[in-house]
PDB file of N, CA and C in Angstrom:
ATOM      1  N   MET A   1      37.345 -42.463 -22.828  1.00  0.00           N
ATOM      2  CA  MET A   1      36.339 -43.431 -22.437  1.00  0.00           C
ATOM      3  C   MET A   1      36.717 -44.820 -22.945  1.00  0.00           C
ATOM      4  N   ALA A   2      37.413 -44.880 -24.084  1.00  0.00           N
ATOM      5  CA  ALA A   2      37.783 -46.180 -24.647  1.00  0.00           C
ATOM      6  C   ALA A   2      38.694 -46.953 -23.688  1.00  0.00           C
ATOM      7  N   GLY A   3      39.640 -46.245 -23.059  1.00  0.00           N
ATOM      8  CA  GLY A   3      40.525 -46.896 -22.102  1.00  0.00           C
ATOM      9  C   GLY A   3      39.773 -47.413 -20.886  1.00  0.00           C
ATOM     10  N   LEU A   4      38.809 -46.648 -20.439  1.00  0.00           N
ATOM     11  CA  LEU A   4      37.988 -47.067 -19.298  1.00  0.00           C
ATOM     12  C   LEU A   4      37.165 -48.303 -19.652  1.00  0.00           C
ATOM     13  N   LYS A   5      36.639 -48.348 -20.874  1.00  0.00           N
ATOM     14  CA  LYS A   5      35.888 -49.523 -21.328  1.00  0.00           C
ATOM     15  C   LYS A   5      36.774 -50.766 -21.376  1.00  0.00           C
ATOM     16  N   ARG A   6      37.992 -50.615 -21.890  1.00  0.00           N
ATOM     17  CA  ARG A   6      38.924 -51.754 -21.936  1.00  0.00           C
ATOM     18  C   ARG A   6      39.242 -52.253 -20.535  1.00  0.00           C
ATOM     19  N   GLU A   7      39.500 -51.325 -19.626  1.00  0.00           N
ATOM     20  CA  GLU A   7      39.835 -51.693 -18.247  1.00  0.00           C
ATOM     21  C   GLU A   7      38.661 -52.396 -17.577  1.00  0.00           C
ATOM     22  N   ALA A   8      37.452 -51.895 -17.772  1.00  0.00           N
ATOM     23  CA  ALA A   8      36.266 -52.511 -17.173  1.00  0.00           C
ATOM     24  C   ALA A   8      36.053 -53.910 -17.725  1.00  0.00           C
ATOM     25  N   SER A   9      36.229 -54.075 -19.024  1.00  0.00           N
ATOM     26  CA  SER A   9      36.054 -55.391 -19.640  1.00  0.00           C
ATOM     27  C   SER A   9      37.063 -56.394 -19.092  1.00  0.00           C
ATOM     28  N   ALA A  10      38.282 -55.957 -18.902  1.00  0.00           N
ATOM     29  CA  ALA A  10      39.331 -56.844 -18.409  1.00  0.00           C
ATOM     30  C   ALA A  10      39.146 -57.203 -16.938  1.00  0.00           C
ATOM     31  N   SER A  11      38.433 -56.382 -16.188  1.00  0.00           N
ATOM     32  CA  SER A  11      38.303 -56.568 -14.747  1.00  0.00           C
ATOM     33  C   SER A  11      36.946 -57.073 -14.303  1.00  0.00           C
ATOM     34  N   SER A  12      36.034 -57.303 -15.214  1.00  0.00           N
ATOM     35  CA  SER A  12      34.645 -57.528 -14.809  1.00  0.00           C
ATOM     36  C   SER A  12      34.298 -58.960 -14.414  1.00  0.00           C
ATOM     37  N   ALA A  13      35.196 -59.882 -14.530  1.00  0.00           N
ATOM     38  CA  ALA A  13      34.889 -61.268 -14.148  1.00  0.00           C
ATOM     39  C   ALA A  13      34.988 -61.405 -12.631  1.00  0.00           C
ATOM     40  N   THR A  14      33.876 -61.176 -11.954  1.00  0.00           N
ATOM     41  CA  THR A  14      33.864 -61.259 -10.497  1.00  0.00           C
ATOM     42  C   THR A  14      32.489 -61.710 -10.014  1.00  0.00           C
ATOM     43  N   ASP A  15      32.485 -62.377  -8.894  1.00  0.00           N
ATOM     44  CA  ASP A  15      31.226 -62.765  -8.263  1.00  0.00           C
ATOM     45  C   ASP A  15      30.804 -61.750  -7.206  1.00  0.00           C
ATOM     46  N   MET A  16      31.676 -60.797  -6.929  1.00  0.00           N
ATOM     47  CA  MET A  16      31.371 -59.798  -5.906  1.00  0.00           C
ATOM     48  C   MET A  16      30.302 -58.840  -6.427  1.00  0.00           C
ATOM     49  N   ARG A  17      29.439 -58.390  -5.510  1.00  0.00           N
ATOM     50  CA  ARG A  17      28.427 -57.382  -5.846  1.00  0.00           C
ATOM     51  C   ARG A  17      28.856 -56.069  -5.196  1.00  0.00           C
ATOM     52  N   PHE A  18      28.619 -54.992  -5.884  1.00  0.00           N
ATOM     53  CA  PHE A  18      29.034 -53.685  -5.404  1.00  0.00           C
ATOM     54  C   PHE A  18      27.820 -52.828  -5.100  1.00  0.00           C
ATOM     55  N   ASP A  19      27.934 -52.023  -4.019  1.00  0.00           N
ATOM     56  CA  ASP A  19      26.850 -51.106  -3.701  1.00  0.00           C
ATOM     57  C   ASP A  19      27.328 -49.660  -3.634  1.00  0.00           C
ATOM     58  N   THR A  20      28.607 -49.449  -3.915  1.00  0.00           N
ATOM     59  CA  THR A  20      29.175 -48.107  -3.904  1.00  0.00           C
ATOM     60  C   THR A  20      29.956 -47.876  -5.186  1.00  0.00           C
ATOM     61  N   LEU A  21      29.749 -46.725  -5.779  1.00  0.00           N
ATOM     62  CA  LEU A  21      30.523 -46.297  -6.938  1.00  0.00           C
ATOM     63  C   LEU A  21      31.211 -45.003  -6.537  1.00  0.00           C
ATOM     64  N   TYR A  22      32.540 -44.963  -6.683  1.00  0.00           N
ATOM     65  CA  TYR A  22      33.324 -43.801  -6.263  1.00  0.00           C
ATOM     66  C   TYR A  22      34.163 -43.334  -7.427  1.00  0.00           C
ATOM     67  N   LEU A  23      33.954 -42.103  -7.856  1.00  0.00           N
ATOM     68  CA  LEU A  23      34.795 -41.481  -8.875  1.00  0.00           C
ATOM     69  C   LEU A  23      35.660 -40.466  -8.154  1.00  0.00           C
ATOM     70  N   GLY A  24      36.951 -40.750  -8.046  1.00  0.00           N
ATOM     71  CA  GLY A  24      37.805 -39.921  -7.210  1.00  0.00           C
ATOM     72  C   GLY A  24      39.021 -39.353  -7.897  1.00  0.00           C
ATOM     73  N   GLY A  25      39.745 -38.585  -7.111  1.00  0.00           N
ATOM     74  CA  GLY A  25      40.971 -37.967  -7.577  1.00  0.00           C
ATOM     75  C   GLY A  25      40.825 -36.492  -7.897  1.00  0.00           C
ATOM     76  N   GLY A  26      39.652 -35.919  -7.740  1.00  0.00           N
ATOM     77  CA  GLY A  26      39.435 -34.511  -8.033  1.00  0.00           C
ATOM     78  C   GLY A  26      39.085 -34.244  -9.476  1.00  0.00           C
ATOM     79  N   THR A  27      39.716 -34.954 -10.385  1.00  0.00           N
ATOM     80  CA  THR A  27      39.509 -34.750 -11.810  1.00  0.00           C
ATOM     81  C   THR A  27      38.090 -35.068 -12.279  1.00  0.00           C
ATOM     82  N   PRO A  28      37.367 -35.997 -11.667  1.00  0.00           N
ATOM     83  CA  PRO A  28      36.002 -36.245 -12.134  1.00  0.00           C
ATOM     84  C   PRO A  28      35.119 -35.006 -12.138  1.00  0.00           C
ATOM     85  N   SER A  29      35.478 -33.994 -11.364  1.00  0.00           N
ATOM     86  CA  SER A  29      34.658 -32.790 -11.348  1.00  0.00           C
ATOM     87  C   SER A  29      34.771 -32.003 -12.649  1.00  0.00           C
ATOM     88  N   LEU A  30      35.659 -32.415 -13.536  1.00  0.00           N
ATOM     89  CA  LEU A  30      35.728 -31.808 -14.862  1.00  0.00           C
ATOM     90  C   LEU A  30      34.650 -32.365 -15.789  1.00  0.00           C
ATOM     91  N   LEU A  31      34.044 -33.484 -15.393  1.00  0.00           N
ATOM     92  CA  LEU A  31      33.019 -34.130 -16.214  1.00  0.00           C
ATOM     93  C   LEU A  31      31.657 -33.488 -15.971  1.00  0.00           C
ATOM     94  N   ASP A  32      30.880 -33.364 -17.039  1.00  0.00           N
ATOM     95  CA  ASP A  32      29.510 -32.887 -16.878  1.00  0.00           C
ATOM     96  C   ASP A  32      28.602 -34.063 -16.548  1.00  0.00           C
ATOM     97  N   GLY A  33      27.337 -33.784 -16.307  1.00  0.00           N
ATOM     98  CA  GLY A  33      26.380 -34.815 -15.908  1.00  0.00           C
ATOM     99  C   GLY A  33      26.295 -35.982 -16.875  1.00  0.00           C
ATOM    100  N   PRO A  34      26.151 -35.734 -18.196  1.00  0.00           N
ATOM    101  CA  PRO A  34      26.068 -36.853 -19.123  1.00  0.00           C
ATOM    102  C   PRO A  34      27.331 -37.731 -19.126  1.00  0.00           C
ATOM    103  N   ALA A  35      28.496 -37.134 -18.949  1.00  0.00           N
ATOM    104  CA  ALA A  35      29.729 -37.926 -18.897  1.00  0.00           C
ATOM    105  C   ALA A  35      29.781 -38.772 -17.633  1.00  0.00           C
ATOM    106  N   VAL A  36      29.341 -38.219 -16.512  1.00  0.00           N
ATOM    107  CA  VAL A  36      29.287 -38.979 -15.261  1.00  0.00           C
ATOM    108  C   VAL A  36      28.284 -40.125 -15.406  1.00  0.00           C
ATOM    109  N   ALA A  37      27.157 -39.860 -16.045  1.00  0.00           N
ATOM    110  CA  ALA A  37      26.160 -40.905 -16.279  1.00  0.00           C
ATOM    111  C   ALA A  37      26.727 -42.003 -17.171  1.00  0.00           C
ATOM    112  N   ALA A  38      27.558 -41.634 -18.148  1.00  0.00           N
ATOM    113  CA  ALA A  38      28.167 -42.631 -19.024  1.00  0.00           C
ATOM    114  C   ALA A  38      29.118 -43.540 -18.241  1.00  0.00           C
ATOM    115  N   VAL A  39      29.872 -42.975 -17.309  1.00  0.00           N
ATOM    116  CA  VAL A  39      30.761 -43.790 -16.462  1.00  0.00           C
ATOM    117  C   VAL A  39      29.924 -44.718 -15.585  1.00  0.00           C
ATOM    118  N   ARG A  40      28.859 -44.182 -14.992  1.00  0.00           N
ATOM    119  CA  ARG A  40      27.947 -44.998 -14.179  1.00  0.00           C
ATOM    120  C   ARG A  40      27.377 -46.152 -14.999  1.00  0.00           C
ATOM    121  N   ASP A  41      26.914 -45.863 -16.212  1.00  0.00           N
ATOM    122  CA  ASP A  41      26.335 -46.898 -17.070  1.00  0.00           C
ATOM    123  C   ASP A  41      27.371 -47.946 -17.463  1.00  0.00           C
ATOM    124  N   LEU A  42      28.597 -47.514 -17.686  1.00  0.00           N
ATOM    125  CA  LEU A  42      29.677 -48.451 -17.996  1.00  0.00           C
ATOM    126  C   LEU A  42      29.924 -49.385 -16.815  1.00  0.00           C
ATOM    127  N   ALA A  43      29.940 -48.839 -15.617  1.00  0.00           N
ATOM    128  CA  ALA A  43      30.129 -49.671 -14.422  1.00  0.00           C
ATOM    129  C   ALA A  43      28.997 -50.679 -14.286  1.00  0.00           C
ATOM    130  N   HIS A  44      27.767 -50.235 -14.503  1.00  0.00           N
ATOM    131  CA  HIS A  44      26.604 -51.135 -14.440  1.00  0.00           C
ATOM    132  C   HIS A  44      26.700 -52.246 -15.486  1.00  0.00           C
ATOM    133  N   ALA A  45      27.211 -51.923 -16.644  1.00  0.00           N
ATOM    134  CA  ALA A  45      27.289 -52.900 -17.731  1.00  0.00           C
ATOM    135  C   ALA A  45      28.321 -53.988 -17.461  1.00  0.00           C
ATOM    136  N   HIS A  46      29.339 -53.682 -16.661  1.00  0.00           N
ATOM    137  CA  HIS A  46      30.445 -54.628 -16.470  1.00  0.00           C
ATOM    138  C   HIS A  46      30.519 -55.256 -15.085  1.00  0.00           C
ATOM    139  N   PHE A  47      29.818 -54.688 -14.118  1.00  0.00           N
ATOM    140  CA  PHE A  47      29.923 -55.192 -12.755  1.00  0.00           C
ATOM    141  C   PHE A  47      28.533 -55.348 -12.146  1.00  0.00           C
ATOM    142  N   PRO A  48      28.318 -56.421 -11.369  1.00  0.00           N
ATOM    143  CA  PRO A  48      27.032 -56.577 -10.687  1.00  0.00           C
ATOM    144  C   PRO A  48      26.927 -55.557  -9.557  1.00  0.00           C
ATOM    145  N   MET A  49      25.943 -54.679  -9.652  1.00  0.00           N
ATOM    146  CA  MET A  49      25.822 -53.648  -8.617  1.00  0.00           C
ATOM    147  C   MET A  49      24.405 -53.124  -8.487  1.00  0.00           C
ATOM    148  N   GLU A  50      24.116 -52.762  -7.257  1.00  0.00           N
ATOM    149  CA  GLU A  50      22.931 -51.994  -6.892  1.00  0.00           C
ATOM    150  C   GLU A  50      23.484 -50.829  -6.096  1.00  0.00           C
ATOM    151  N   ILE A  51      23.581 -49.687  -6.704  1.00  0.00           N
ATOM    152  CA  ILE A  51      24.273 -48.565  -6.079  1.00  0.00           C
ATOM    153  C   ILE A  51      23.440 -47.953  -4.951  1.00  0.00           C
ATOM    154  N   ALA A  52      23.991 -48.030  -3.752  1.00  0.00           N
ATOM    155  CA  ALA A  52      23.386 -47.379  -2.592  1.00  0.00           C
ATOM    156  C   ALA A  52      24.001 -45.997  -2.391  1.00  0.00           C
ATOM    157  N   GLU A  53      25.263 -45.850  -2.809  1.00  0.00           N
ATOM    158  CA  GLU A  53      25.953 -44.566  -2.698  1.00  0.00           C
ATOM    159  C   GLU A  53      26.809 -44.355  -3.928  1.00  0.00           C
ATOM    160  N   PHE A  54      26.679 -43.191  -4.528  1.00  0.00           N
ATOM    161  CA  PHE A  54      27.469 -42.818  -5.701  1.00  0.00           C
ATOM    162  C   PHE A  54      28.195 -41.530  -5.343  1.00  0.00           C
ATOM    163  N   THR A  55      29.501 -41.643  -5.094  1.00  0.00           N
ATOM    164  CA  THR A  55      30.309 -40.512  -4.659  1.00  0.00           C
ATOM    165  C   THR A  55      31.150 -39.988  -5.808  1.00  0.00           C
ATOM    166  N   LEU A  56      31.216 -38.677  -5.906  1.00  0.00           N
ATOM    167  CA  LEU A  56      32.090 -38.020  -6.869  1.00  0.00           C
ATOM    168  C   LEU A  56      32.989 -37.080  -6.101  1.00  0.00           C
ATOM    169  N   GLU A  57      34.290 -37.193  -6.332  1.00  0.00           N
ATOM    170  CA  GLU A  57      35.227 -36.284  -5.700  1.00  0.00           C
ATOM    171  C   GLU A  57      35.303 -35.029  -6.549  1.00  0.00           C
ATOM    172  N   ALA A  58      35.085 -33.885  -5.918  1.00  0.00           N
ATOM    173  CA  ALA A  58      34.995 -32.624  -6.648  1.00  0.00           C
ATOM    174  C   ALA A  58      36.038 -31.626  -6.168  1.00  0.00           C
ATOM    175  N   ASN A  59      36.585 -30.916  -7.121  1.00  0.00           N
ATOM    176  CA  ASN A  59      37.544 -29.863  -6.857  1.00  0.00           C
ATOM    177  C   ASN A  59      36.834 -28.534  -7.086  1.00  0.00           C
ATOM    178  N   PRO A  60      36.786 -27.656  -6.086  1.00  0.00           N
ATOM    179  CA  PRO A  60      36.039 -26.406  -6.242  1.00  0.00           C
ATOM    180  C   PRO A  60      36.607 -25.462  -7.297  1.00  0.00           C
ATOM    181  N   SER A  61      37.808 -25.703  -7.793  1.00  0.00           N
ATOM    182  CA  SER A  61      38.390 -24.807  -8.789  1.00  0.00           C
ATOM    183  C   SER A  61      38.026 -25.192 -10.211  1.00  0.00           C
ATOM    184  N   ALA A  62      37.312 -26.247 -10.389  1.00  0.00           N
ATOM    185  CA  ALA A  62      37.034 -26.753 -11.737  1.00  0.00           C
ATOM    186  C   ALA A  62      35.805 -26.121 -12.365  1.00  0.00           C
ATOM    187  N   GLY A  63      35.313 -25.020 -11.825  1.00  0.00           N
ATOM    188  CA  GLY A  63      34.077 -24.436 -12.327  1.00  0.00           C
ATOM    189  C   GLY A  63      32.915 -25.374 -12.101  1.00  0.00           C
ATOM    190  N   ALA A  64      33.046 -26.159 -11.051  1.00  0.00           N
ATOM    191  CA  ALA A  64      32.145 -27.275 -10.826  1.00  0.00           C
ATOM    192  C   ALA A  64      30.753 -26.869 -10.372  1.00  0.00           C
ATOM    193  N   SER A  65      30.576 -25.682  -9.845  1.00  0.00           N
ATOM    194  CA  SER A  65      29.244 -25.295  -9.361  1.00  0.00           C
ATOM    195  C   SER A  65      28.188 -25.432 -10.445  1.00  0.00           C
ATOM    196  N   GLY A  66      28.561 -25.129 -11.675  1.00  0.00           N
ATOM    197  CA  GLY A  66      27.627 -25.247 -12.786  1.00  0.00           C
ATOM    198  C   GLY A  66      27.313 -26.676 -13.170  1.00  0.00           C
ATOM    199  N   ARG A  67      28.075 -27.617 -12.641  1.00  0.00           N
ATOM    200  CA  ARG A  67      27.873 -29.030 -12.971  1.00  0.00           C
ATOM    201  C   ARG A  67      27.084 -29.783 -11.904  1.00  0.00           C
ATOM    202  N   LEU A  68      26.818 -29.162 -10.780  1.00  0.00           N
ATOM    203  CA  LEU A  68      26.179 -29.846  -9.651  1.00  0.00           C
ATOM    204  C   LEU A  68      24.854 -30.501 -10.029  1.00  0.00           C
ATOM    205  N   ARG A  69      23.991 -29.795 -10.724  1.00  0.00           N
ATOM    206  CA  ARG A  69      22.683 -30.335 -11.084  1.00  0.00           C
ATOM    207  C   ARG A  69      22.840 -31.565 -11.987  1.00  0.00           C
ATOM    208  N   GLY A  70      23.746 -31.498 -12.946  1.00  0.00           N
ATOM    209  CA  GLY A  70      23.971 -32.631 -13.847  1.00  0.00           C
ATOM    210  C   GLY A  70      24.486 -33.854 -13.120  1.00  0.00           C
ATOM    211  N   TRP A  71      25.346 -33.641 -12.124  1.00  0.00           N
ATOM    212  CA  TRP A  71      25.853 -34.770 -11.346  1.00  0.00           C
ATOM    213  C   TRP A  71      24.713 -35.427 -10.580  1.00  0.00           C
ATOM    214  N   ARG A  72      23.864 -34.598 -10.004  1.00  0.00           N
ATOM    215  CA  ARG A  72      22.726 -35.137  -9.247  1.00  0.00           C
ATOM    216  C   ARG A  72      21.810 -35.935 -10.179  1.00  0.00           C
ATOM    217  N   GLU A  73      21.557 -35.387 -11.365  1.00  0.00           N
ATOM    218  CA  GLU A  73      20.714 -36.079 -12.340  1.00  0.00           C
ATOM    219  C   GLU A  73      21.352 -37.394 -12.796  1.00  0.00           C
ATOM    220  N   ALA A  74      22.682 -37.466 -12.757  1.00  0.00           N
ATOM    221  CA  ALA A  74      23.402 -38.688 -13.127  1.00  0.00           C
ATOM    222  C   ALA A  74      23.389 -39.718 -11.999  1.00  0.00           C
ATOM    223  N   GLY A  75      22.856 -39.338 -10.838  1.00  0.00           N
ATOM    224  CA  GLY A  75      22.742 -40.274  -9.726  1.00  0.00           C
ATOM    225  C   GLY A  75      23.742 -40.073  -8.604  1.00  0.00           C
ATOM    226  N   VAL A  76      24.597 -39.061  -8.703  1.00  0.00           N
ATOM    227  CA  VAL A  76      25.563 -38.806  -7.628  1.00  0.00           C
ATOM    228  C   VAL A  76      24.789 -38.446  -6.366  1.00  0.00           C
ATOM    229  N   SER A  77      25.070 -39.180  -5.294  1.00  0.00           N
ATOM    230  CA  SER A  77      24.366 -38.959  -4.032  1.00  0.00           C
ATOM    231  C   SER A  77      25.265 -38.362  -2.952  1.00  0.00           C
ATOM    232  N   ARG A  78      26.578 -38.288  -3.238  1.00  0.00           N
ATOM    233  CA  ARG A  78      27.508 -37.771  -2.231  1.00  0.00           C
ATOM    234  C   ARG A  78      28.685 -37.112  -2.943  1.00  0.00           C
ATOM    235  N   LEU A  79      29.086 -35.951  -2.459  1.00  0.00           N
ATOM    236  CA  LEU A  79      30.289 -35.293  -2.966  1.00  0.00           C
ATOM    237  C   LEU A  79      31.380 -35.357  -1.911  1.00  0.00           C
ATOM    238  N   SER A  80      32.582 -35.628  -2.353  1.00  0.00           N
ATOM    239  CA  SER A  80      33.754 -35.516  -1.513  1.00  0.00           C
ATOM    240  C   SER A  80      34.511 -34.302  -2.055  1.00  0.00           C
ATOM    241  N   VAL A  81      34.457 -33.192  -1.320  1.00  0.00           N
ATOM    242  CA  VAL A  81      35.001 -31.936  -1.825  1.00  0.00           C
ATOM    243  C   VAL A  81      36.447 -31.784  -1.372  1.00  0.00           C
ATOM    244  N   GLY A  82      37.333 -31.607  -2.333  1.00  0.00           N
ATOM    245  CA  GLY A  82      38.764 -31.494  -2.058  1.00  0.00           C
ATOM    246  C   GLY A  82      39.182 -30.087  -1.703  1.00  0.00           C
ATOM    247  N   VAL A  83      38.816 -29.640  -0.508  1.00  0.00           N
ATOM    248  CA  VAL A  83      39.225 -28.323  -0.028  1.00  0.00           C
ATOM    249  C   VAL A  83      40.363 -28.539   0.964  1.00  0.00           C
ATOM    250  N   GLN A  84      41.552 -28.057   0.614  1.00  0.00           N
ATOM    251  CA  GLN A  84      42.697 -28.230   1.503  1.00  0.00           C
ATOM    252  C   GLN A  84      42.724 -27.188   2.604  1.00  0.00           C
ATOM    253  N   SER A  85      42.139 -26.009   2.309  1.00  0.00           N
ATOM    254  CA  SER A  85      42.098 -24.933   3.294  1.00  0.00           C
ATOM    255  C   SER A  85      41.120 -23.870   2.807  1.00  0.00           C
ATOM    256  N   PHE A  86      40.678 -23.036   3.726  1.00  0.00           N
ATOM    257  CA  PHE A  86      39.875 -21.863   3.374  1.00  0.00           C
ATOM    258  C   PHE A  86      40.704 -20.591   3.527  1.00  0.00           C
ATOM    259  N   ASP A  87      41.981 -20.752   3.867  1.00  0.00           N
ATOM    260  CA  ASP A  87      42.909 -19.635   4.047  1.00  0.00           C
ATOM    261  C   ASP A  87      43.620 -19.369   2.725  1.00  0.00           C
ATOM    262  N   ASP A  88      43.429 -18.175   2.174  1.00  0.00           N
ATOM    263  CA  ASP A  88      43.985 -17.863   0.856  1.00  0.00           C
ATOM    264  C   ASP A  88      45.506 -17.958   0.802  1.00  0.00           C
ATOM    265  N   ASP A  89      46.191 -17.572   1.856  1.00  0.00           N
ATOM    266  CA  ASP A  89      47.655 -17.667   1.870  1.00  0.00           C
ATOM    267  C   ASP A  89      48.107 -19.117   1.773  1.00  0.00           C
ATOM    268  N   ILE A  90      47.457 -19.976   2.518  1.00  0.00           N
ATOM    269  CA  ILE A  90      47.802 -21.404   2.479  1.00  0.00           C
ATOM    270  C   ILE A  90      47.478 -21.983   1.100  1.00  0.00           C
ATOM    271  N   LEU A  91      46.337 -21.597   0.547  1.00  0.00           N
ATOM    272  CA  LEU A  91      45.959 -22.093  -0.784  1.00  0.00           C
ATOM    273  C   LEU A  91      46.973 -21.673  -1.840  1.00  0.00           C
ATOM    274  N   ARG A  92      47.461 -20.430  -1.765  1.00  0.00           N
ATOM    275  CA  ARG A  92      48.487 -19.975  -2.712  1.00  0.00           C
ATOM    276  C   ARG A  92      49.772 -20.785  -2.536  1.00  0.00           C
ATOM    277  N   THR A  93      50.160 -21.025  -1.282  1.00  0.00           N
ATOM    278  CA  THR A  93      51.366 -21.811  -1.004  1.00  0.00           C
ATOM    279  C   THR A  93      51.236 -23.213  -1.590  1.00  0.00           C
ATOM    280  N   LEU A  94      50.035 -23.779  -1.511  1.00  0.00           N
ATOM    281  CA  LEU A  94      49.787 -25.120  -2.038  1.00  0.00           C
ATOM    282  C   LEU A  94      49.589 -25.136  -3.548  1.00  0.00           C
ATOM    283  N   GLY A  95      49.523 -23.960  -4.161  1.00  0.00           N
ATOM    284  CA  GLY A  95      49.337 -23.880  -5.604  1.00  0.00           C
ATOM    285  C   GLY A  95      47.916 -24.161  -6.049  1.00  0.00           C
ATOM    286  N   ARG A  96      46.942 -23.958  -5.182  1.00  0.00           N
ATOM    287  CA  ARG A  96      45.542 -24.195  -5.530  1.00  0.00           C
ATOM    288  C   ARG A  96      45.010 -23.036  -6.337  1.00  0.00           C
ATOM    289  N   ARG A  97      44.082 -23.342  -7.232  1.00  0.00           N
ATOM    290  CA  ARG A  97      43.549 -22.339  -8.141  1.00  0.00           C
ATOM    291  C   ARG A  97      42.213 -21.769  -7.686  1.00  0.00           C
ATOM    292  N   TYR A  98      41.894 -21.914  -6.443  1.00  0.00           N
ATOM    293  CA  TYR A  98      40.645 -21.364  -5.917  1.00  0.00           C
ATOM    294  C   TYR A  98      40.944 -20.618  -4.627  1.00  0.00           C
ATOM    295  N   SER A  99      40.068 -19.706  -4.290  1.00  0.00           N
ATOM    296  CA  SER A  99      40.201 -18.958  -3.038  1.00  0.00           C
ATOM    297  C   SER A  99      39.349 -19.622  -1.963  1.00  0.00           C
ATOM    298  N   GLY A 100      39.552 -19.207  -0.739  1.00  0.00           N
ATOM    299  CA  GLY A 100      38.733 -19.710   0.352  1.00  0.00           C
ATOM    300  C   GLY A 100      37.267 -19.371   0.134  1.00  0.00           C
ATOM    301  N   ASP A 101      37.000 -18.158  -0.371  1.00  0.00           N
ATOM    302  CA  ASP A 101      35.612 -17.762  -0.639  1.00  0.00           C
ATOM    303  C   ASP A 101      34.996 -18.627  -1.739  1.00  0.00           C
ATOM    304  N   GLU A 102      35.756 -18.924  -2.784  1.00  0.00           N
ATOM    305  CA  GLU A 102      35.241 -19.787  -3.858  1.00  0.00           C
ATOM    306  C   GLU A 102      34.918 -21.184  -3.326  1.00  0.00           C
ATOM    307  N   ALA A 103      35.792 -21.706  -2.490  1.00  0.00           N
ATOM    308  CA  ALA A 103      35.553 -23.031  -1.907  1.00  0.00           C
ATOM    309  C   ALA A 103      34.302 -23.023  -1.042  1.00  0.00           C
ATOM    310  N   LEU A 104      34.141 -21.984  -0.255  1.00  0.00           N
ATOM    311  CA  LEU A 104      32.964 -21.877   0.601  1.00  0.00           C
ATOM    312  C   LEU A 104      31.686 -21.758  -0.235  1.00  0.00           C
ATOM    313  N   ARG A 105      31.718 -20.950  -1.303  1.00  0.00           N
ATOM    314  CA  ARG A 105      30.545 -20.830  -2.188  1.00  0.00           C
ATOM    315  C   ARG A 105      30.211 -22.170  -2.835  1.00  0.00           C
ATOM    316  N   PHE A 106      31.246 -22.908  -3.249  1.00  0.00           N
ATOM    317  CA  PHE A 106      31.012 -24.208  -3.858  1.00  0.00           C
ATOM    318  C   PHE A 106      30.336 -25.160  -2.859  1.00  0.00           C
ATOM    319  N   CYS A 107      30.854 -25.195  -1.646  1.00  0.00           N
ATOM    320  CA  CYS A 107      30.271 -26.076  -0.621  1.00  0.00           C
ATOM    321  C   CYS A 107      28.827 -25.698  -0.325  1.00  0.00           C
ATOM    322  N   ARG A 108      28.542 -24.417  -0.274  1.00  0.00           N
ATOM    323  CA  ARG A 108      27.166 -23.969  -0.032  1.00  0.00           C
ATOM    324  C   ARG A 108      26.257 -24.356  -1.196  1.00  0.00           C
ATOM    325  N   SER A 109      26.738 -24.176  -2.416  1.00  0.00           N
ATOM    326  CA  SER A 109      25.941 -24.558  -3.589  1.00  0.00           C
ATOM    327  C   SER A 109      25.671 -26.055  -3.591  1.00  0.00           C
ATOM    328  N   ALA A 110      26.660 -26.834  -3.207  1.00  0.00           N
ATOM    329  CA  ALA A 110      26.498 -28.287  -3.170  1.00  0.00           C
ATOM    330  C   ALA A 110      25.443 -28.701  -2.151  1.00  0.00           C
ATOM    331  N   ARG A 111      25.412 -28.017  -1.026  1.00  0.00           N
ATOM    332  CA  ARG A 111      24.420 -28.338   0.008  1.00  0.00           C
ATOM    333  C   ARG A 111      22.999 -28.045  -0.452  1.00  0.00           C
ATOM    334  N   GLU A 112      22.858 -27.010  -1.275  1.00  0.00           N
ATOM    335  CA  GLU A 112      21.526 -26.652  -1.778  1.00  0.00           C
ATOM    336  C   GLU A 112      21.046 -27.682  -2.759  1.00  0.00           C
TER     337      GLU A 112
END
């Protein structure tokens, strides 16, 4: 978090206003709700924004289903789910750590 704070401080001199916050790359799905809220609060502290959309990129293999409620409580309004395929053979070829069924269950849980 310290590195993120330094980067935000160095980049925050702007007149632009932001209405979208995007946490991407798949790795943010390793964060729980309070950690996502801390990133959101850091962005608010350094940049002028009124968030209309808060997107988190999620990887279904990260045990993320248990984190869905916390993300919602942190203000996440949209998930970008990194599912490359629902075909287990293709997923194995790609080196993914989830099955097609796991990805489908994650997507269904997210919709609920």
